[in-house]
Amino acid sequence: MKTYYNPDDLAKFGKIGEFGGQDLAKKFFDYYGETFKDGALTEREKSLIALAVAHTMQCPYCIDAYTADTLAKGCTEDEMMEAVHVSAAMAAGVKLVHSVQMINKAKELMM
């Protein structure tokens, strides 16, 4: 069955500069590579963060890539799922905190 999402396309990510923008693609990949190096956070911790963000952003390519990456960096299934739960809680919280805006507006209109 053919779907819009093709897992084979993930391997083509490095070719995003193919239709022009090679300089920008190079700058992006340089930045991306530097970002994921050990720093105040380890590469392993950054990979877990990326896995959580991938779920929040609902990117199947990123979910595939960072599932493989976190496993390669020694993360456990429990750590990975906990990261996904953190992303889910954050996404819900982001939505719910905006209800204060709705409450404020509703009170203003009802007065």
Backbone as JSON Lines, residues from 0, in Angstrom:
{"i":0,"aa":"M","n":[0.84,-1.17,0.0],"ca":[0.0,0.0,0.0],"c":[0.89,1.24,0.0]}
{"i":1,"aa":"K","n":[0.64,2.14,-0.91],"ca":[1.4,3.36,-1.0],"c":[0.8,4.41,-0.07]}
{"i":2,"aa":"T","n":[1.67,5.1,0.68],"ca":[1.24,6.18,1.56],"c":[2.07,7.42,1.27]}
{"i":3,"aa":"Y","n":[1.62,8.54,1.8],"ca":[2.36,9.78,1.62],"c":[3.73,9.69,2.27]}
{"i":4,"aa":"Y","n":[3.78,9.09,3.45],"ca":[5.04,8.93,4.18],"c":[5.79,7.73,3.63]}
{"i":5,"aa":"N","n":[6.99,7.97,3.14],"ca":[7.83,6.9,2.62],"c":[9.09,6.84,3.48]}
{"i":6,"aa":"P","n":[9.24,5.81,4.31],"ca":[10.41,5.72,5.18],"c":[11.74,5.82,4.43]}
{"i":7,"aa":"D","n":[11.77,5.42,3.17],"ca":[13.01,5.51,2.39],"c":[13.44,6.96,2.16]}
{"i":8,"aa":"D","n":[12.5,7.89,2.27],"ca":[12.83,9.29,2.07],"c":[13.74,9.85,3.16]}
{"i":9,"aa":"L","n":[13.73,9.25,4.33],"ca":[14.6,9.72,5.41],"c":[16.07,9.72,4.97]}
{"i":10,"aa":"A","n":[16.46,8.73,4.22],"ca":[17.84,8.64,3.74],"c":[18.18,9.75,2.74]}
{"i":11,"aa":"K","n":[17.17,10.41,2.21],"ca":[17.38,11.49,1.23],"c":[17.5,12.86,1.89]}
{"i":12,"aa":"F","n":[17.37,12.91,3.2],"ca":[17.39,14.18,3.92],"c":[18.66,14.98,3.62]}
{"i":13,"aa":"G","n":[19.78,14.31,3.5],"ca":[21.04,14.98,3.23],"c":[21.1,15.68,1.88]}
{"i":14,"aa":"K","n":[20.11,15.42,1.05],"ca":[20.09,16.01,-0.3],"c":[19.11,17.18,-0.42]}
{"i":15,"aa":"I","n":[18.76,17.8,0.69],"ca":[17.75,18.87,0.65],"c":[18.23,20.09,-0.12]}
{"i":16,"aa":"G","n":[19.52,20.21,-0.35],"ca":[20.04,21.34,-1.12],"c":[20.08,21.09,-2.61]}
{"i":17,"aa":"E","n":[19.57,19.95,-3.04],"ca":[19.64,19.53,-4.44],"c":[18.97,20.52,-5.41]}
{"i":18,"aa":"F","n":[17.89,21.14,-5.0],"ca":[17.16,22.07,-5.86],"c":[17.54,23.51,-5.54]}
{"i":19,"aa":"G","n":[18.79,23.78,-5.37],"ca":[19.23,25.11,-4.97],"c":[19.33,25.18,-3.47]}
{"i":20,"aa":"G","n":[19.92,26.23,-3.0],"ca":[20.04,26.38,-1.55],"c":[21.11,25.5,-0.94]}
{"i":21,"aa":"Q","n":[22.11,25.1,-1.73],"ca":[23.16,24.24,-1.2],"c":[23.88,24.91,-0.03]}
{"i":22,"aa":"D","n":[24.11,26.22,-0.14],"ca":[24.79,26.94,0.94],"c":[23.97,26.9,2.23]}
{"i":23,"aa":"L","n":[22.67,27.11,2.09],"ca":[21.8,27.06,3.27],"c":[21.73,25.65,3.85]}
{"i":24,"aa":"A","n":[21.66,24.65,2.99],"ca":[21.63,23.26,3.46],"c":[22.91,22.94,4.22]}
{"i":25,"aa":"K","n":[24.04,23.35,3.7],"ca":[25.32,23.11,4.38],"c":[25.34,23.78,5.74]}
{"i":26,"aa":"K","n":[24.89,25.04,5.78],"ca":[24.85,25.76,7.06],"c":[23.93,25.06,8.05]}
{"i":27,"aa":"F","n":[22.78,24.6,7.56],"ca":[21.85,23.89,8.44],"c":[22.51,22.63,9.0]}
{"i":28,"aa":"F","n":[23.1,21.81,8.13],"ca":[23.7,20.56,8.6],"c":[24.9,20.79,9.51]}
{"i":29,"aa":"D","n":[25.67,21.86,9.26],"ca":[26.76,22.21,10.17],"c":[26.2,22.56,11.54]}
{"i":30,"aa":"Y","n":[25.17,23.4,11.56],"ca":[24.52,23.8,12.8],"c":[23.91,22.58,13.51]}
{"i":31,"aa":"Y","n":[23.21,21.78,12.75],"ca":[22.55,20.58,13.29],"c":[23.58,19.65,13.94]}
{"i":32,"aa":"G","n":[24.66,19.42,13.23],"ca":[25.71,18.55,13.76],"c":[26.33,19.08,15.03]}
{"i":33,"aa":"E","n":[26.61,20.37,15.06],"ca":[27.2,20.98,16.25],"c":[26.24,20.93,17.43]}
{"i":34,"aa":"T","n":[24.96,21.14,17.15],"ca":[23.94,21.15,18.2],"c":[23.88,19.82,18.95]}
{"i":35,"aa":"F","n":[24.07,18.73,18.25],"ca":[23.9,17.4,18.85],"c":[25.18,16.83,19.46]}
{"i":36,"aa":"K","n":[26.27,17.61,19.45],"ca":[27.51,17.15,20.1],"c":[27.39,17.32,21.61]}
{"i":37,"aa":"D","n":[28.21,16.55,22.34],"ca":[28.26,16.72,23.79],"c":[28.54,18.16,24.15]}
{"i":38,"aa":"G","n":[27.85,18.65,25.14],"ca":[28.05,19.99,25.66],"c":[27.6,19.95,27.11]}
{"i":39,"aa":"A","n":[26.8,20.91,27.52],"ca":[26.22,20.86,28.85],"c":[25.32,19.63,28.99]}
{"i":40,"aa":"L","n":[24.74,19.21,27.87],"ca":[23.97,17.97,27.79],"c":[24.77,16.96,26.98]}
{"i":41,"aa":"T","n":[24.6,15.69,27.29],"ca":[25.28,14.64,26.53],"c":[24.55,14.4,25.21]}
{"i":42,"aa":"E","n":[25.23,13.75,24.28],"ca":[24.58,13.38,23.02],"c":[23.37,12.49,23.3]}
{"i":43,"aa":"R","n":[23.49,11.64,24.3],"ca":[22.4,10.73,24.67],"c":[21.18,11.52,25.14]}
{"i":44,"aa":"E","n":[21.4,12.51,26.02],"ca":[20.31,13.33,26.52],"c":[19.66,14.13,25.39]}
{"i":45,"aa":"K","n":[20.49,14.65,24.5],"ca":[19.97,15.42,23.37],"c":[19.14,14.54,22.44]}
{"i":46,"aa":"S","n":[19.54,13.3,22.29],"ca":[18.79,12.37,21.46],"c":[17.41,12.09,22.06]}
{"i":47,"aa":"L","n":[17.33,11.93,23.37],"ca":[16.04,11.74,24.03],"c":[15.15,12.97,23.87]}
{"i":48,"aa":"I","n":[15.76,14.16,23.99],"ca":[14.99,15.39,23.78],"c":[14.46,15.41,22.34]}
{"i":49,"aa":"A","n":[15.32,15.07,21.39],"ca":[14.91,15.06,19.99],"c":[13.78,14.06,19.75]}
{"i":50,"aa":"L","n":[13.83,12.92,20.4],"ca":[12.76,11.93,20.26],"c":[11.44,12.5,20.79]}
{"i":51,"aa":"A","n":[11.51,13.18,21.92],"ca":[10.29,13.79,22.48],"c":[9.75,14.87,21.56]}
{"i":52,"aa":"V","n":[10.62,15.73,21.04],"ca":[10.2,16.8,20.14],"c":[9.63,16.2,18.85]}
{"i":53,"aa":"A","n":[10.24,15.13,18.37],"ca":[9.74,14.47,17.16],"c":[8.29,14.04,17.33]}
{"i":54,"aa":"H","n":[7.96,13.55,18.51],"ca":[6.58,13.16,18.77],"c":[5.67,14.38,18.88]}
{"i":55,"aa":"T","n":[6.15,15.42,19.53],"ca":[5.35,16.64,19.67],"c":[5.07,17.25,18.3]}
{"i":56,"aa":"M","n":[6.09,17.24,17.43],"ca":[5.95,17.8,16.09],"c":[5.29,16.81,15.12]}
{"i":57,"aa":"Q","n":[5.11,15.58,15.55],"ca":[4.48,14.51,14.78],"c":[5.19,14.27,13.44]}
{"i":58,"aa":"C","n":[6.51,14.18,13.51],"ca":[7.31,13.94,12.31],"c":[7.71,12.46,12.26]}
{"i":59,"aa":"P","n":[7.11,11.68,11.36],"ca":[7.44,10.26,11.31],"c":[8.9,10.0,10.95]}
{"i":60,"aa":"Y","n":[9.5,10.87,10.14],"ca":[10.91,10.71,9.79],"c":[11.78,10.87,11.04]}
{"i":61,"aa":"C","n":[11.49,11.91,11.81],"ca":[12.26,12.18,13.03],"c":[12.03,11.09,14.08]}
{"i":62,"aa":"I","n":[10.8,10.61,14.17],"ca":[10.52,9.52,15.12],"c":[11.35,8.3,14.76]}
{"i":63,"aa":"D","n":[11.38,7.93,13.47],"ca":[12.2,6.79,13.04],"c":[13.67,7.05,13.35]}
{"i":64,"aa":"A","n":[14.17,8.23,12.96],"ca":[15.59,8.53,13.14],"c":[15.99,8.54,14.6]}
{"i":65,"aa":"Y","n":[15.2,9.18,15.45],"ca":[15.6,9.29,16.85],"c":[15.24,8.08,17.69]}
{"i":66,"aa":"T","n":[14.34,7.23,17.21],"ca":[14.17,5.93,17.86],"c":[15.44,5.12,17.67]}
{"i":67,"aa":"A","n":[15.93,5.08,16.45],"ca":[17.18,4.36,16.16],"c":[18.35,4.99,16.9]}
{"i":68,"aa":"D","n":[18.41,6.32,16.91],"ca":[19.54,7.02,17.53],"c":[19.58,6.81,19.04]}
{"i":69,"aa":"T","n":[18.41,6.92,19.7],"ca":[18.4,6.73,21.16],"c":[18.77,5.3,21.52]}
{"i":70,"aa":"L","n":[18.29,4.33,20.75],"ca":[18.68,2.95,21.01],"c":[20.18,2.76,20.82]}
{"i":71,"aa":"A","n":[20.73,3.36,19.76],"ca":[22.17,3.25,19.49],"c":[23.0,3.9,20.6]}
{"i":72,"aa":"K","n":[22.42,4.9,21.26],"ca":[23.13,5.59,22.33],"c":[22.87,4.95,23.69]}
{"i":73,"aa":"G","n":[22.22,3.78,23.7],"ca":[22.04,3.02,24.93],"c":[20.83,3.36,25.75]}
{"i":74,"aa":"C","n":[19.89,4.09,25.19],"ca":[18.67,4.41,25.93],"c":[17.79,3.17,26.02]}
{"i":75,"aa":"T","n":[17.08,3.08,27.12],"ca":[16.18,1.95,27.32],"c":[14.79,2.29,26.78]}
{"i":76,"aa":"E","n":[14.0,1.26,26.6],"ca":[12.62,1.47,26.16],"c":[11.86,2.33,27.16]}
{"i":77,"aa":"D","n":[12.1,2.11,28.45],"ca":[11.43,2.9,29.48],"c":[11.81,4.38,29.39]}
{"i":78,"aa":"E","n":[13.08,4.67,29.15],"ca":[13.52,6.05,29.01],"c":[12.88,6.71,27.79]}
{"i":79,"aa":"M","n":[12.84,5.96,26.71],"ca":[12.25,6.49,25.48],"c":[10.77,6.8,25.68]}
{"i":80,"aa":"M","n":[10.04,5.87,26.29],"ca":[8.6,6.09,26.5],"c":[8.36,7.21,27.49]}
{"i":81,"aa":"E","n":[9.23,7.33,28.49],"ca":[9.08,8.43,29.44],"c":[9.27,9.77,28.72]}
{"i":82,"aa":"A","n":[10.23,9.84,27.82],"ca":[10.44,11.06,27.03],"c":[9.2,11.39,26.21]}
{"i":83,"aa":"V","n":[8.57,10.36,25.63],"ca":[7.35,10.58,24.85],"c":[6.22,11.07,25.75]}
{"i":84,"aa":"H","n":[6.13,10.53,26.96],"ca":[5.1,10.99,27.9],"c":[5.35,12.45,28.3]}
{"i":85,"aa":"V","n":[6.6,12.82,28.48],"ca":[6.91,14.22,28.79],"c":[6.44,15.11,27.64]}
{"i":86,"aa":"S","n":[6.69,14.67,26.41],"ca":[6.25,15.48,25.26],"c":[4.73,15.58,25.21]}
{"i":87,"aa":"A","n":[4.05,14.5,25.54],"ca":[2.58,14.51,25.53],"c":[2.05,15.43,26.63]}
{"i":88,"aa":"A","n":[2.65,15.38,27.8],"ca":[2.22,16.25,28.9],"c":[2.46,17.71,28.56]}
{"i":89,"aa":"M","n":[3.61,18.0,27.95],"ca":[3.9,19.37,27.55],"c":[2.92,19.87,26.49]}
{"i":90,"aa":"A","n":[2.64,19.02,25.51],"ca":[1.7,19.42,24.45],"c":[0.32,19.7,25.04]}
{"i":91,"aa":"A","n":[-0.11,18.86,25.97],"ca":[-1.41,19.08,26.62],"c":[-1.38,20.36,27.45]}
{"i":92,"aa":"G","n":[-0.3,20.55,28.19],"ca":[-0.18,21.74,29.02],"c":[-0.18,23.02,28.21]}
{"i":93,"aa":"V","n":[0.51,22.99,27.07],"ca":[0.53,24.15,26.19],"c":[-0.88,24.5,25.73]}
{"i":94,"aa":"K","n":[-1.64,23.49,25.4],"ca":[-3.02,23.73,24.96],"c":[-3.88,24.25,26.13]}
{"i":95,"aa":"L","n":[-3.74,23.59,27.29],"ca":[-4.59,23.93,28.42],"c":[-4.29,25.3,29.01]}
{"i":96,"aa":"V","n":[-3.03,25.71,29.02],"ca":[-2.7,27.01,29.61],"c":[-3.35,28.14,28.8]}
{"i":97,"aa":"H","n":[-3.58,27.89,27.51],"ca":[-4.25,28.9,26.7],"c":[-5.74,29.03,27.03]}
{"i":98,"aa":"S","n":[-6.26,28.09,27.81],"ca":[-7.67,28.21,28.21],"c":[-7.86,29.43,29.11]}
{"i":99,"aa":"V","n":[-6.79,29.9,29.74],"ca":[-6.89,31.11,30.56],"c":[-7.32,32.28,29.68]}
{"i":100,"aa":"Q","n":[-6.8,32.33,28.46],"ca":[-7.2,33.37,27.52],"c":[-8.69,33.29,27.24]}
{"i":101,"aa":"M","n":[-9.18,32.08,27.01],"ca":[-10.6,31.87,26.75],"c":[-11.43,32.29,27.96]}
{"i":102,"aa":"I","n":[-11.0,31.89,29.13],"ca":[-11.73,32.24,30.36],"c":[-11.78,33.75,30.53]}
{"i":103,"aa":"N","n":[-10.63,34.4,30.35],"ca":[-10.59,35.86,30.47],"c":[-11.54,36.53,29.48]}
{"i":104,"aa":"K","n":[-11.52,36.08,28.22],"ca":[-12.37,36.67,27.18],"c":[-13.85,36.41,27.48]}
{"i":105,"aa":"A","n":[-14.15,35.19,27.89],"ca":[-15.55,34.85,28.22],"c":[-16.06,35.71,29.36]}
{"i":106,"aa":"K","n":[-15.25,35.9,30.4],"ca":[-15.66,36.74,31.53],"c":[-15.87,38.18,31.07]}
{"i":107,"aa":"E","n":[-14.98,38.65,30.2],"ca":[-15.1,40.02,29.69],"c":[-16.41,40.19,28.92]}
{"i":108,"aa":"L","n":[-16.75,39.22,28.08],"ca":[-17.95,39.3,27.26],"c":[-19.23,39.1,28.06]}
{"i":109,"aa":"M","n":[-19.16,38.35,29.16],"ca":[-20.34,38.06,29.96],"c":[-20.67,39.18,30.94]}
{"i":110,"aa":"M","n":[-19.74,40.11,31.13],"ca":[-19.98,41.19,32.09],"c":[-20.88,42.24,31.54]}
